[in-house]
PDB file of C-alpha atoms and ligand atoms in Angstrom:
ATOM      1  CA  MET A  95      44.487  13.452  -3.727  1.00 83.00           C
ATOM      2  CA  ARG A  96      44.181  15.896  -6.636  1.00 96.00           C
ATOM      3  CA  ARG A  97      45.149  14.644 -10.087  1.00 96.00           C
ATOM      4  CA  LYS A  98      47.606  17.062 -11.639  1.00 98.00           C
ATOM      5  CA  ILE A  99      46.746  18.702 -14.949  1.00 98.00           C
ATOM      6  CA  VAL A 100      49.143  20.074 -17.548  1.00 98.00           C
ATOM      7  CA  VAL A 101      47.761  21.970 -20.539  1.00 98.00           C
ATOM      8  CA  GLY A 102      49.659  23.407 -23.483  1.00 98.00           C
ATOM      9  CA  ASN A 103      48.392  26.831 -24.515  1.00 98.00           C
ATOM     10  CA  TRP A 104      49.667  27.286 -28.046  1.00 98.00           C
ATOM     11  CA  LYS A 105      48.354  30.874 -28.255  1.00 98.00           C
ATOM     12  CA  MET A 106      48.516  32.377 -31.787  1.00 98.00           C
ATOM     13  CA  ASN A 107      51.100  29.919 -33.042  1.00 98.00           C
ATOM     14  CA  LYS A 108      51.167  27.142 -35.655  1.00 98.00           C
ATOM     15  CA  THR A 109      49.298  26.691 -38.921  1.00 98.00           C
ATOM     16  CA  VAL A 110      46.843  23.822 -39.187  1.00 98.00           C
ATOM     17  CA  ALA A 111      49.501  21.567 -40.712  1.00 98.00           C
ATOM     18  CA  GLU A 112      52.040  22.554 -38.048  1.00 98.00           C
ATOM     19  CA  SER A 113      49.442  21.947 -35.346  1.00 98.00           C
ATOM     20  CA  ARG A 114      48.837  18.430 -36.649  1.00 98.00           C
ATOM     21  CA  GLU A 115      52.555  17.789 -36.548  1.00 98.00           C
ATOM     22  CA  LEU A 116      52.987  19.200 -33.044  1.00 98.00           C
ATOM     23  CA  ALA A 117      50.031  17.249 -31.632  1.00 98.00           C
ATOM     24  CA  SER A 118      51.398  14.014 -33.152  1.00 98.00           C
ATOM     25  CA  GLY A 119      54.829  14.864 -31.774  1.00 98.00           C
ATOM     26  CA  VAL A 120      53.391  15.394 -28.302  1.00 98.00           C
ATOM     27  CA  LEU A 121      51.622  12.020 -28.372  1.00 97.00           C
ATOM     28  CA  ALA A 122      54.810  10.317 -29.546  1.00 97.00           C
ATOM     29  CA  ALA A 123      56.923  12.066 -26.918  1.00 96.00           C
ATOM     30  CA  LEU A 124      54.466  11.247 -24.147  1.00 95.00           C
ATOM     31  CA  GLY A 125      54.260   7.584 -25.099  1.00 91.00           C
ATOM     32  CA  THR A 126      52.397   5.619 -22.479  1.00 77.00           C
ATOM     33  CA  SER A 127      54.718   6.689 -19.716  1.00 65.00           C
ATOM     34  CA  CYS A 128      52.378   8.976 -17.860  1.00 69.00           C
ATOM     35  CA  SER A 129      48.794   8.309 -17.006  1.00 77.00           C
ATOM     36  CA  ALA A 130      48.941   9.766 -13.512  1.00 88.00           C
ATOM     37  CA  CYS A 131      48.273  13.284 -14.693  1.00 94.00           C
ATOM     38  CA  GLU A 132      45.710  14.811 -17.011  1.00 97.00           C
ATOM     39  CA  VAL A 133      47.018  16.427 -20.208  1.00 98.00           C
ATOM     40  CA  GLY A 134      45.400  18.882 -22.620  1.00 98.00           C
ATOM     41  CA  LEU A 135      46.331  20.814 -25.752  1.00 98.00           C
ATOM     42  CA  ALA A 136      44.886  24.187 -26.717  1.00 99.00           C
ATOM     43  CA  PRO A 137      45.616  24.989 -30.374  1.00 99.00           C
ATOM     44  CA  THR A 138      44.061  27.925 -32.225  1.00 98.00           C
ATOM     45  CA  PHE A 139      40.359  27.666 -33.108  1.00 98.00           C
ATOM     46  CA  LEU A 140      41.350  26.953 -36.684  1.00 98.00           C
ATOM     47  CA  ALA A 141      43.285  23.817 -35.754  1.00 98.00           C
ATOM     48  CA  LEU A 142      40.869  22.363 -33.178  1.00 98.00           C
ATOM     49  CA  ASP A 143      39.226  19.897 -35.547  1.00 98.00           C
ATOM     50  CA  THR A 144      42.547  18.697 -36.951  1.00 98.00           C
ATOM     51  CA  VAL A 145      44.075  18.264 -33.506  1.00 98.00           C
ATOM     52  CA  ARG A 146      40.927  16.491 -32.320  1.00 98.00           C
ATOM     53  CA  HIS A 147      41.514  13.834 -34.988  1.00 98.00           C
ATOM     54  CA  VAL A 148      45.131  13.421 -33.935  1.00 98.00           C
ATOM     55  CA  LEU A 149      44.135  13.043 -30.281  1.00 97.00           C
ATOM     56  CA  GLU A 150      41.299  10.596 -30.925  1.00 97.00           C
ATOM     57  CA  GLY A 151      41.797   7.422 -28.916  1.00 94.00           C
ATOM     58  CA  SER A 152      44.397   9.056 -26.638  1.00 95.00           C
ATOM     59  CA  ALA A 153      43.812  10.346 -23.127  1.00 94.00           C
ATOM     60  CA  VAL A 154      44.869  13.884 -24.102  1.00 97.00           C
ATOM     61  CA  ALA A 155      42.049  16.424 -23.921  1.00 98.00           C
ATOM     62  CA  LEU A 156      41.275  19.103 -26.478  1.00 98.00           C
ATOM     63  CA  ALA A 157      41.052  22.651 -25.136  1.00 99.00           C
ATOM     64  CA  ALA A 158      40.110  26.010 -26.657  1.00 99.00           C
ATOM     65  CA  GLN A 159      41.771  29.317 -25.799  1.00 98.00           C
ATOM     66  CA  ASN A 160      38.610  31.376 -25.354  1.00 98.00           C
ATOM     67  CA  CYS A 161      34.962  31.583 -26.350  1.00 98.00           C
ATOM     68  CA  HIS A 162      32.104  34.050 -26.577  1.00 98.00           C
ATOM     69  CA  TYR A 163      29.294  34.076 -24.052  1.00 98.00           C
ATOM     70  CA  GLU A 164      26.418  33.971 -26.542  1.00 98.00           C
ATOM     71  CA  ASP A 165      25.397  30.788 -28.379  1.00 98.00           C
ATOM     72  CA  ASP A 166      25.411  32.443 -31.808  1.00 98.00           C
ATOM     73  CA  GLY A 167      24.639  35.726 -33.531  1.00 98.00           C
ATOM     74  CA  ALA A 168      26.157  38.843 -35.012  1.00 98.00           C
ATOM     75  CA  TYR A 169      29.578  38.804 -33.295  1.00 98.00           C
ATOM     76  CA  THR A 170      32.034  38.987 -36.154  1.00 98.00           C
ATOM     77  CA  GLY A 171      35.252  37.145 -35.463  1.00 97.00           C
ATOM     78  CA  GLU A 172      33.998  35.256 -32.426  1.00 98.00           C
ATOM     79  CA  VAL A 173      33.531  31.548 -31.679  1.00 98.00           C
ATOM     80  CA  SER A 174      30.827  30.198 -29.366  1.00 98.00           C
ATOM     81  CA  ALA A 175      30.675  27.490 -26.712  1.00 98.00           C
ATOM     82  CA  PRO A 176      28.284  25.233 -28.681  1.00 98.00           C
ATOM     83  CA  MET A 177      30.780  25.320 -31.577  1.00 98.00           C
ATOM     84  CA  LEU A 178      33.604  24.294 -29.268  1.00 98.00           C
ATOM     85  CA  GLN A 179      31.494  21.568 -27.735  1.00 98.00           C
ATOM     86  CA  ALA A 180      30.626  20.244 -31.209  1.00 98.00           C
ATOM     87  CA  VAL A 181      34.279  20.074 -32.213  1.00 98.00           C
ATOM     88  CA  GLY A 182      35.100  17.996 -29.143  1.00 98.00           C
ATOM     89  CA  CYS A 183      36.607  20.426 -26.651  1.00 98.00           C
ATOM     90  CA  GLY A 184      36.750  19.222 -23.089  1.00 98.00           C
ATOM     91  CA  TYR A 185      38.185  22.448 -21.690  1.00 98.00           C
ATOM     92  CA  VAL A 186      38.068  26.155 -22.474  1.00 99.00           C
ATOM     93  CA  ILE A 187      40.720  28.551 -21.163  1.00 98.00           C
ATOM     94  CA  LEU A 188      39.041  31.779 -20.033  1.00 98.00           C
ATOM     95  CA  GLY A 189      40.272  35.099 -18.709  1.00 98.00           C
ATOM     96  CA  HIS A 190      43.860  34.673 -19.875  1.00 98.00           C
ATOM     97  CA  SER A 191      45.805  37.830 -19.066  1.00 97.00           C
ATOM     98  CA  GLU A 192      46.478  38.396 -22.774  1.00 97.00           C
ATOM     99  CA  ARG A 193      42.700  38.459 -23.317  1.00 98.00           C
ATOM    100  CA  ARG A 194      42.283  40.875 -20.417  1.00 97.00           C
ATOM    101  CA  GLN A 195      45.240  43.053 -21.461  1.00 95.00           C
ATOM    102  CA  TYR A 196      44.796  43.252 -25.246  1.00 97.00           C
ATOM    103  CA  PHE A 197      41.113  42.498 -25.815  1.00 97.00           C
ATOM    104  CA  GLY A 198      39.423  44.320 -22.972  1.00 97.00           C
ATOM    105  CA  GLU A 199      38.083  41.296 -21.131  1.00 97.00           C
ATOM    106  CA  THR A 200      36.963  41.916 -17.588  1.00 98.00           C
ATOM    107  CA  ASP A 201      35.885  39.782 -14.644  1.00 98.00           C
ATOM    108  CA  GLU A 202      32.281  40.446 -15.742  1.00 98.00           C
ATOM    109  CA  THR A 203      32.693  39.142 -19.296  1.00 98.00           C
ATOM    110  CA  VAL A 204      34.899  36.280 -18.100  1.00 98.00           C
ATOM    111  CA  ASN A 205      32.109  35.358 -15.699  1.00 98.00           C
ATOM    112  CA  LEU A 206      29.550  35.267 -18.542  1.00 98.00           C
ATOM    113  CA  ARG A 207      31.856  33.028 -20.581  1.00 98.00           C
ATOM    114  CA  ILE A 208      32.420  30.674 -17.645  1.00 98.00           C
ATOM    115  CA  LYS A 209      28.688  30.207 -17.157  1.00 98.00           C
ATOM    116  CA  LYS A 210      28.173  29.501 -20.847  1.00 98.00           C
ATOM    117  CA  VAL A 211      30.999  26.956 -21.045  1.00 98.00           C
ATOM    118  CA  LEU A 212      29.704  25.117 -17.959  1.00 98.00           C
ATOM    119  CA  GLU A 213      26.163  25.180 -19.342  1.00 98.00           C
ATOM    120  CA  LYS A 214      27.459  23.406 -22.457  1.00 98.00           C
ATOM    121  CA  GLY A 215      29.087  20.676 -20.377  1.00 98.00           C
ATOM    122  CA  MET A 216      32.714  21.635 -20.855  1.00 98.00           C
ATOM    123  CA  LYS A 217      35.272  22.427 -18.177  1.00 98.00           C
ATOM    124  CA  VAL A 218      36.867  25.794 -17.569  1.00 98.00           C
ATOM    125  CA  ILE A 219      40.438  26.854 -16.936  1.00 99.00           C
ATOM    126  CA  LEU A 220      40.042  30.263 -15.283  1.00 98.00           C
ATOM    127  CA  CYS A 221      43.224  32.337 -15.460  1.00 98.00           C
ATOM    128  CA  VAL A 222      44.052  34.895 -12.801  1.00 98.00           C
ATOM    129  CA  GLY A 223      47.220  36.775 -11.945  1.00 98.00           C
ATOM    130  CA  GLU A 224      48.659  40.131 -10.987  1.00 97.00           C
ATOM    131  CA  THR A 225      50.784  42.527 -13.044  1.00 94.00           C
ATOM    132  CA  LEU A 226      54.296  43.549 -12.045  1.00 92.00           C
ATOM    133  CA  GLU A 227      53.025  46.900 -10.706  1.00 92.00           C
ATOM    134  CA  GLU A 228      50.423  45.117  -8.595  1.00 95.00           C
ATOM    135  CA  ARG A 229      53.042  42.733  -7.209  1.00 93.00           C
ATOM    136  CA  GLU A 230      55.407  45.576  -6.423  1.00 90.00           C
ATOM    137  CA  ALA A 231      52.602  47.493  -4.721  1.00 94.00           C
ATOM    138  CA  GLY A 232      51.895  44.409  -2.593  1.00 93.00           C
ATOM    139  CA  SER A 233      48.328  44.144  -3.843  1.00 95.00           C
ATOM    140  CA  PHE A 234      48.565  40.703  -5.451  1.00 96.00           C
ATOM    141  CA  GLU A 235      46.411  39.039  -2.811  1.00 97.00           C
ATOM    142  CA  ALA A 236      43.567  41.532  -3.331  1.00 97.00           C
ATOM    143  CA  VAL A 237      43.878  41.389  -7.134  1.00 97.00           C
ATOM    144  CA  VAL A 238      43.881  37.611  -7.422  1.00 98.00           C
ATOM    145  CA  SER A 239      41.114  37.179  -4.822  1.00 98.00           C
ATOM    146  CA  SER A 240      38.871  39.616  -6.618  1.00 97.00           C
ATOM    147  CA  GLN A 241      39.527  37.948  -9.994  1.00 98.00           C
ATOM    148  CA  VAL A 242      38.508  34.594  -8.481  1.00 98.00           C
ATOM    149  CA  LYS A 243      35.432  36.085  -6.836  1.00 98.00           C
ATOM    150  CA  GLY A 244      34.405  38.103  -9.896  1.00 98.00           C
ATOM    151  CA  GLY A 245      35.021  35.282 -12.354  1.00 98.00           C
ATOM    152  CA  LEU A 246      32.977  32.838 -10.295  1.00 98.00           C
ATOM    153  CA  LYS A 247      30.092  35.161  -9.421  1.00 98.00           C
ATOM    154  CA  ASP A 248      26.826  33.171  -9.281  1.00 98.00           C
ATOM    155  CA  VAL A 249      28.597  30.016 -10.459  1.00 98.00           C
ATOM    156  CA  ALA A 250      26.962  27.235  -8.458  1.00 96.00           C
ATOM    157  CA  GLY A 251      29.945  24.935  -8.000  1.00 97.00           C
ATOM    158  CA  VAL A 252      33.576  24.568  -8.973  1.00 98.00           C
ATOM    159  CA  SER A 253      33.816  20.844  -9.714  1.00 98.00           C
ATOM    160  CA  ASP A 254      34.285  21.590 -13.440  1.00 98.00           C
ATOM    161  CA  ILE A 255      36.696  24.462 -12.899  1.00 98.00           C
ATOM    162  CA  VAL A 256      40.473  24.545 -12.819  1.00 98.00           C
ATOM    163  CA  ILE A 257      42.130  27.815 -11.815  1.00 98.00           C
ATOM    164  CA  ALA A 258      45.417  28.828 -13.410  1.00 98.00           C
ATOM    165  CA  TYR A 259      47.540  31.275 -11.454  1.00 98.00           C
ATOM    166  CA  GLU A 260      49.607  33.142 -14.021  1.00 97.00           C
ATOM    167  CA  PRO A 261      51.475  36.178 -12.746  1.00 96.00           C
ATOM    168  CA  VAL A 262      51.515  38.525 -15.742  1.00 94.00           C
ATOM    169  CA  TRP A 263      55.155  39.420 -15.111  1.00 91.00           C
ATOM    170  CA  ALA A 264      56.147  35.773 -15.563  1.00 89.00           C
ATOM    171  CA  ILE A 265      54.302  35.062 -18.809  1.00 86.00           C
ATOM    172  CA  GLY A 266      56.591  34.678 -21.786  1.00 82.00           C
ATOM    173  CA  THR A 267      59.291  36.662 -20.005  1.00 83.00           C
ATOM    174  CA  GLY A 268      61.512  33.785 -18.952  1.00 79.00           C
ATOM    175  CA  LYS A 269      61.021  35.080 -15.415  1.00 81.00           C
ATOM    176  CA  THR A 270      59.328  32.365 -13.369  1.00 81.00           C
ATOM    177  CA  ALA A 271      57.776  32.983 -10.003  1.00 86.00           C
ATOM    178  CA  SER A 272      59.821  31.105  -7.414  1.00 93.00           C
ATOM    179  CA  SER A 273      58.108  28.003  -6.138  1.00 96.00           C
ATOM    180  CA  GLU A 274      57.588  29.790  -2.805  1.00 96.00           C
ATOM    181  CA  GLN A 275      56.030  32.857  -4.464  1.00 95.00           C
ATOM    182  CA  ALA A 276      53.727  30.636  -6.506  1.00 97.00           C
ATOM    183  CA  GLN A 277      52.814  28.435  -3.537  1.00 98.00           C
ATOM    184  CA  GLU A 278      51.902  31.521  -1.498  1.00 97.00           C
ATOM    185  CA  VAL A 279      49.401  32.691  -4.107  1.00 98.00           C
ATOM    186  CA  HIS A 280      48.032  29.191  -4.742  1.00 98.00           C
ATOM    187  CA  ALA A 281      47.276  28.915  -1.022  1.00 98.00           C
ATOM    188  CA  ILE A 282      45.546  32.321  -1.155  1.00 98.00           C
ATOM    189  CA  ILE A 283      43.403  31.129  -4.075  1.00 98.00           C
ATOM    190  CA  ARG A 284      42.509  27.894  -2.281  1.00 98.00           C
ATOM    191  CA  ARG A 285      41.471  29.881   0.802  1.00 98.00           C
ATOM    192  CA  LYS A 286      39.316  32.117  -1.381  1.00 98.00           C
ATOM    193  CA  VAL A 287      37.602  29.068  -2.911  1.00 98.00           C
ATOM    194  CA  ALA A 288      37.030  27.717   0.613  1.00 98.00           C
ATOM    195  CA  GLU A 289      35.407  30.991   1.596  1.00 98.00           C
ATOM    196  CA  LEU A 290      33.128  30.890  -1.460  1.00 98.00           C
ATOM    197  CA  TYR A 291      32.390  27.161  -1.801  1.00 98.00           C
ATOM    198  CA  GLY A 292      33.499  25.467   1.419  1.00 98.00           C
ATOM    199  CA  ALA A 293      36.468  23.395   2.511  1.00 98.00           C
ATOM    200  CA  ASP A 294      35.720  20.270   0.450  1.00 98.00           C
ATOM    201  CA  ALA A 295      35.475  22.200  -2.822  1.00 98.00           C
ATOM    202  CA  ALA A 296      38.695  24.056  -1.998  1.00 98.00           C
ATOM    203  CA  GLU A 297      40.517  20.819  -1.231  1.00 98.00           C
ATOM    204  CA  ALA A 298      39.345  19.295  -4.518  1.00 98.00           C
ATOM    205  CA  ILE A 299      39.891  22.191  -6.944  1.00 98.00           C
ATOM    206  CA  ARG A 300      43.025  22.037  -9.049  1.00 98.00           C
ATOM    207  CA  ILE A 301      45.169  25.155  -9.285  1.00 98.00           C
ATOM    208  CA  GLN A 302      47.737  25.242 -12.077  1.00 98.00           C
ATOM    209  CA  TYR A 303      50.738  27.518 -12.224  1.00 97.00           C
ATOM    210  CA  GLY A 304      51.554  29.272 -15.506  1.00 97.00           C
ATOM    211  CA  GLY A 305      54.376  31.613 -16.483  1.00 95.00           C
ATOM    212  CA  SER A 306      57.644  30.453 -18.042  1.00 93.00           C
ATOM    213  CA  VAL A 307      57.312  26.848 -16.903  1.00 96.00           C
ATOM    214  CA  LYS A 308      60.145  24.828 -18.452  1.00 96.00           C
ATOM    215  CA  PRO A 309      61.465  21.284 -18.122  1.00 97.00           C
ATOM    216  CA  SER A 310      64.129  22.670 -15.762  1.00 97.00           C
ATOM    217  CA  ASN A 311      61.760  24.272 -13.246  1.00 96.00           C
ATOM    218  CA  ALA A 312      58.597  22.181 -13.581  1.00 97.00           C
ATOM    219  CA  ALA A 313      59.393  19.489 -11.018  1.00 97.00           C
ATOM    220  CA  GLU A 314      60.132  21.998  -8.282  1.00 97.00           C
ATOM    221  CA  LEU A 315      56.994  24.032  -8.964  1.00 97.00           C
ATOM    222  CA  PHE A 316      54.818  20.902  -9.121  1.00 97.00           C
ATOM    223  CA  SER A 317      56.223  19.625  -5.836  1.00 97.00           C
ATOM    224  CA  MET A 318      54.598  22.471  -3.915  1.00 98.00           C
ATOM    225  CA  PRO A 319      51.527  21.396  -1.925  1.00 98.00           C
ATOM    226  CA  ASP A 320      49.000  23.691  -3.648  1.00 98.00           C
ATOM    227  CA  ILE A 321      50.376  23.547  -7.200  1.00 98.00           C
ATOM    228  CA  ASP A 322      48.421  20.972  -9.190  1.00 98.00           C
ATOM    229  CA  GLY A 323      50.073  21.190 -12.597  1.00 98.00           C
ATOM    230  CA  GLY A 324      50.742  23.873 -15.162  1.00 98.00           C
ATOM    231  CA  LEU A 325      49.441  25.948 -18.034  1.00 98.00           C
ATOM    232  CA  ILE A 326      52.324  25.991 -20.464  1.00 98.00           C
ATOM    233  CA  GLY A 327      52.884  28.559 -23.217  1.00 97.00           C
ATOM    234  CA  GLY A 328      56.257  28.782 -24.956  1.00 97.00           C
ATOM    235  CA  ALA A 329      57.537  25.386 -23.825  1.00 98.00           C
ATOM    236  CA  ALA A 330      54.362  23.711 -25.139  1.00 98.00           C
ATOM    237  CA  LEU A 331      55.455  24.520 -28.698  1.00 98.00           C
ATOM    238  CA  LYS A 332      58.208  21.901 -28.482  1.00 98.00           C
ATOM    239  CA  ALA A 333      56.890  18.355 -28.133  1.00 98.00           C
ATOM    240  CA  ASP A 334      59.869  17.105 -26.130  1.00 98.00           C
ATOM    241  CA  ASP A 335      59.842  20.018 -23.699  1.00 98.00           C
ATOM    242  CA  PHE A 336      56.112  19.706 -23.158  1.00 98.00           C
ATOM    243  CA  ALA A 337      56.391  15.955 -22.599  1.00 97.00           C
ATOM    244  CA  ALA A 338      59.208  16.526 -20.101  1.00 97.00           C
ATOM    245  CA  ILE A 339      56.988  18.976 -18.202  1.00 98.00           C
ATOM    246  CA  VAL A 340      54.142  16.442 -18.171  1.00 97.00           C
ATOM    247  CA  ARG A 341      56.515  13.807 -16.816  1.00 96.00           C
ATOM    248  CA  ALA A 342      57.494  16.209 -14.038  1.00 96.00           C
ATOM    249  CA  ALA A 343      53.839  16.222 -12.976  1.00 96.00           C
ATOM    250  CA  CYS A 344      53.512  12.420 -12.944  1.00 91.00           C
TER     251      CYS A 344
HETATM  252  P1  LIG B1540      54.524  31.004 -20.989  1.00 97.91           P
HETATM  253  O1  LIG B1540      52.947  31.253 -21.087  1.00 97.91           O
HETATM  254  O2  LIG B1540      54.707  29.561 -20.524  1.00 97.91           O
HETATM  255  O3  LIG B1540      55.042  31.227 -22.384  1.00 97.91           O
HETATM  256  O4  LIG B1540      55.063  31.973 -20.004  1.00 97.91           O
HETATM  257  C1  LIG B1540      52.062  30.713 -20.155  1.00 97.91           C
HETATM  258  C2  LIG B1540      50.649  31.153 -20.464  1.00 97.91           C
HETATM  259  O5  LIG B1540      50.437  32.322 -20.803  1.00 97.91           O
HETATM  260  O6  LIG B1540      49.706  30.344 -20.363  1.00 97.91           O
END
């Protein structure tokens, strides 16, 4: 039985003070009602330390939104895996479509980042997903399979990896994939993991859905057999909405 995982990806939102307030609000809204599922928050780099202090003593994990693949050096504007490890991150989101779309990240550089994050003992949330054109052309299976394969190239095992299926056309658009559309792709991803790592690894890996998840659609999405939680953007910026989504996964 896979334990569901719901992570709030705050993207480029909230000052440090606002992040402190939101993290406290999430803890208050969650209460002690849900321990069945794993929960994480991914604020901006700037707010990681502050949010870490808020989360101390709770079961909510700290997550980062990206990281560089070198330990340190002349990479102006970047943050490395050892820095994230030192600040207490348990997870790092990698390969988000916004990183691929706006910052030129590719399966190759995502793969380097994944290896670095695993080497530093943190877990990875690997994001994959097709664009609207790719869906309309019917190539989503090939696109998502090659993102999984390319991202995981030469990665020895997937026990510390969560995959997030996030169709680009559903991110921040209010347009959610139907639970059937999402389930279809989640099953494709699980089959791909089975091909690469065997049936046991595929059965164990958690695959989140992301893209306009809201309190009103979360329960249906999370009831699908291969959907193991969600990566939540917009709705994670409201403590009550995020908590309601977590409860839908419990
Ligand atoms: P959204 O974002 O929930 O705002 O669609 C999800 C994501 O990009 O992780």
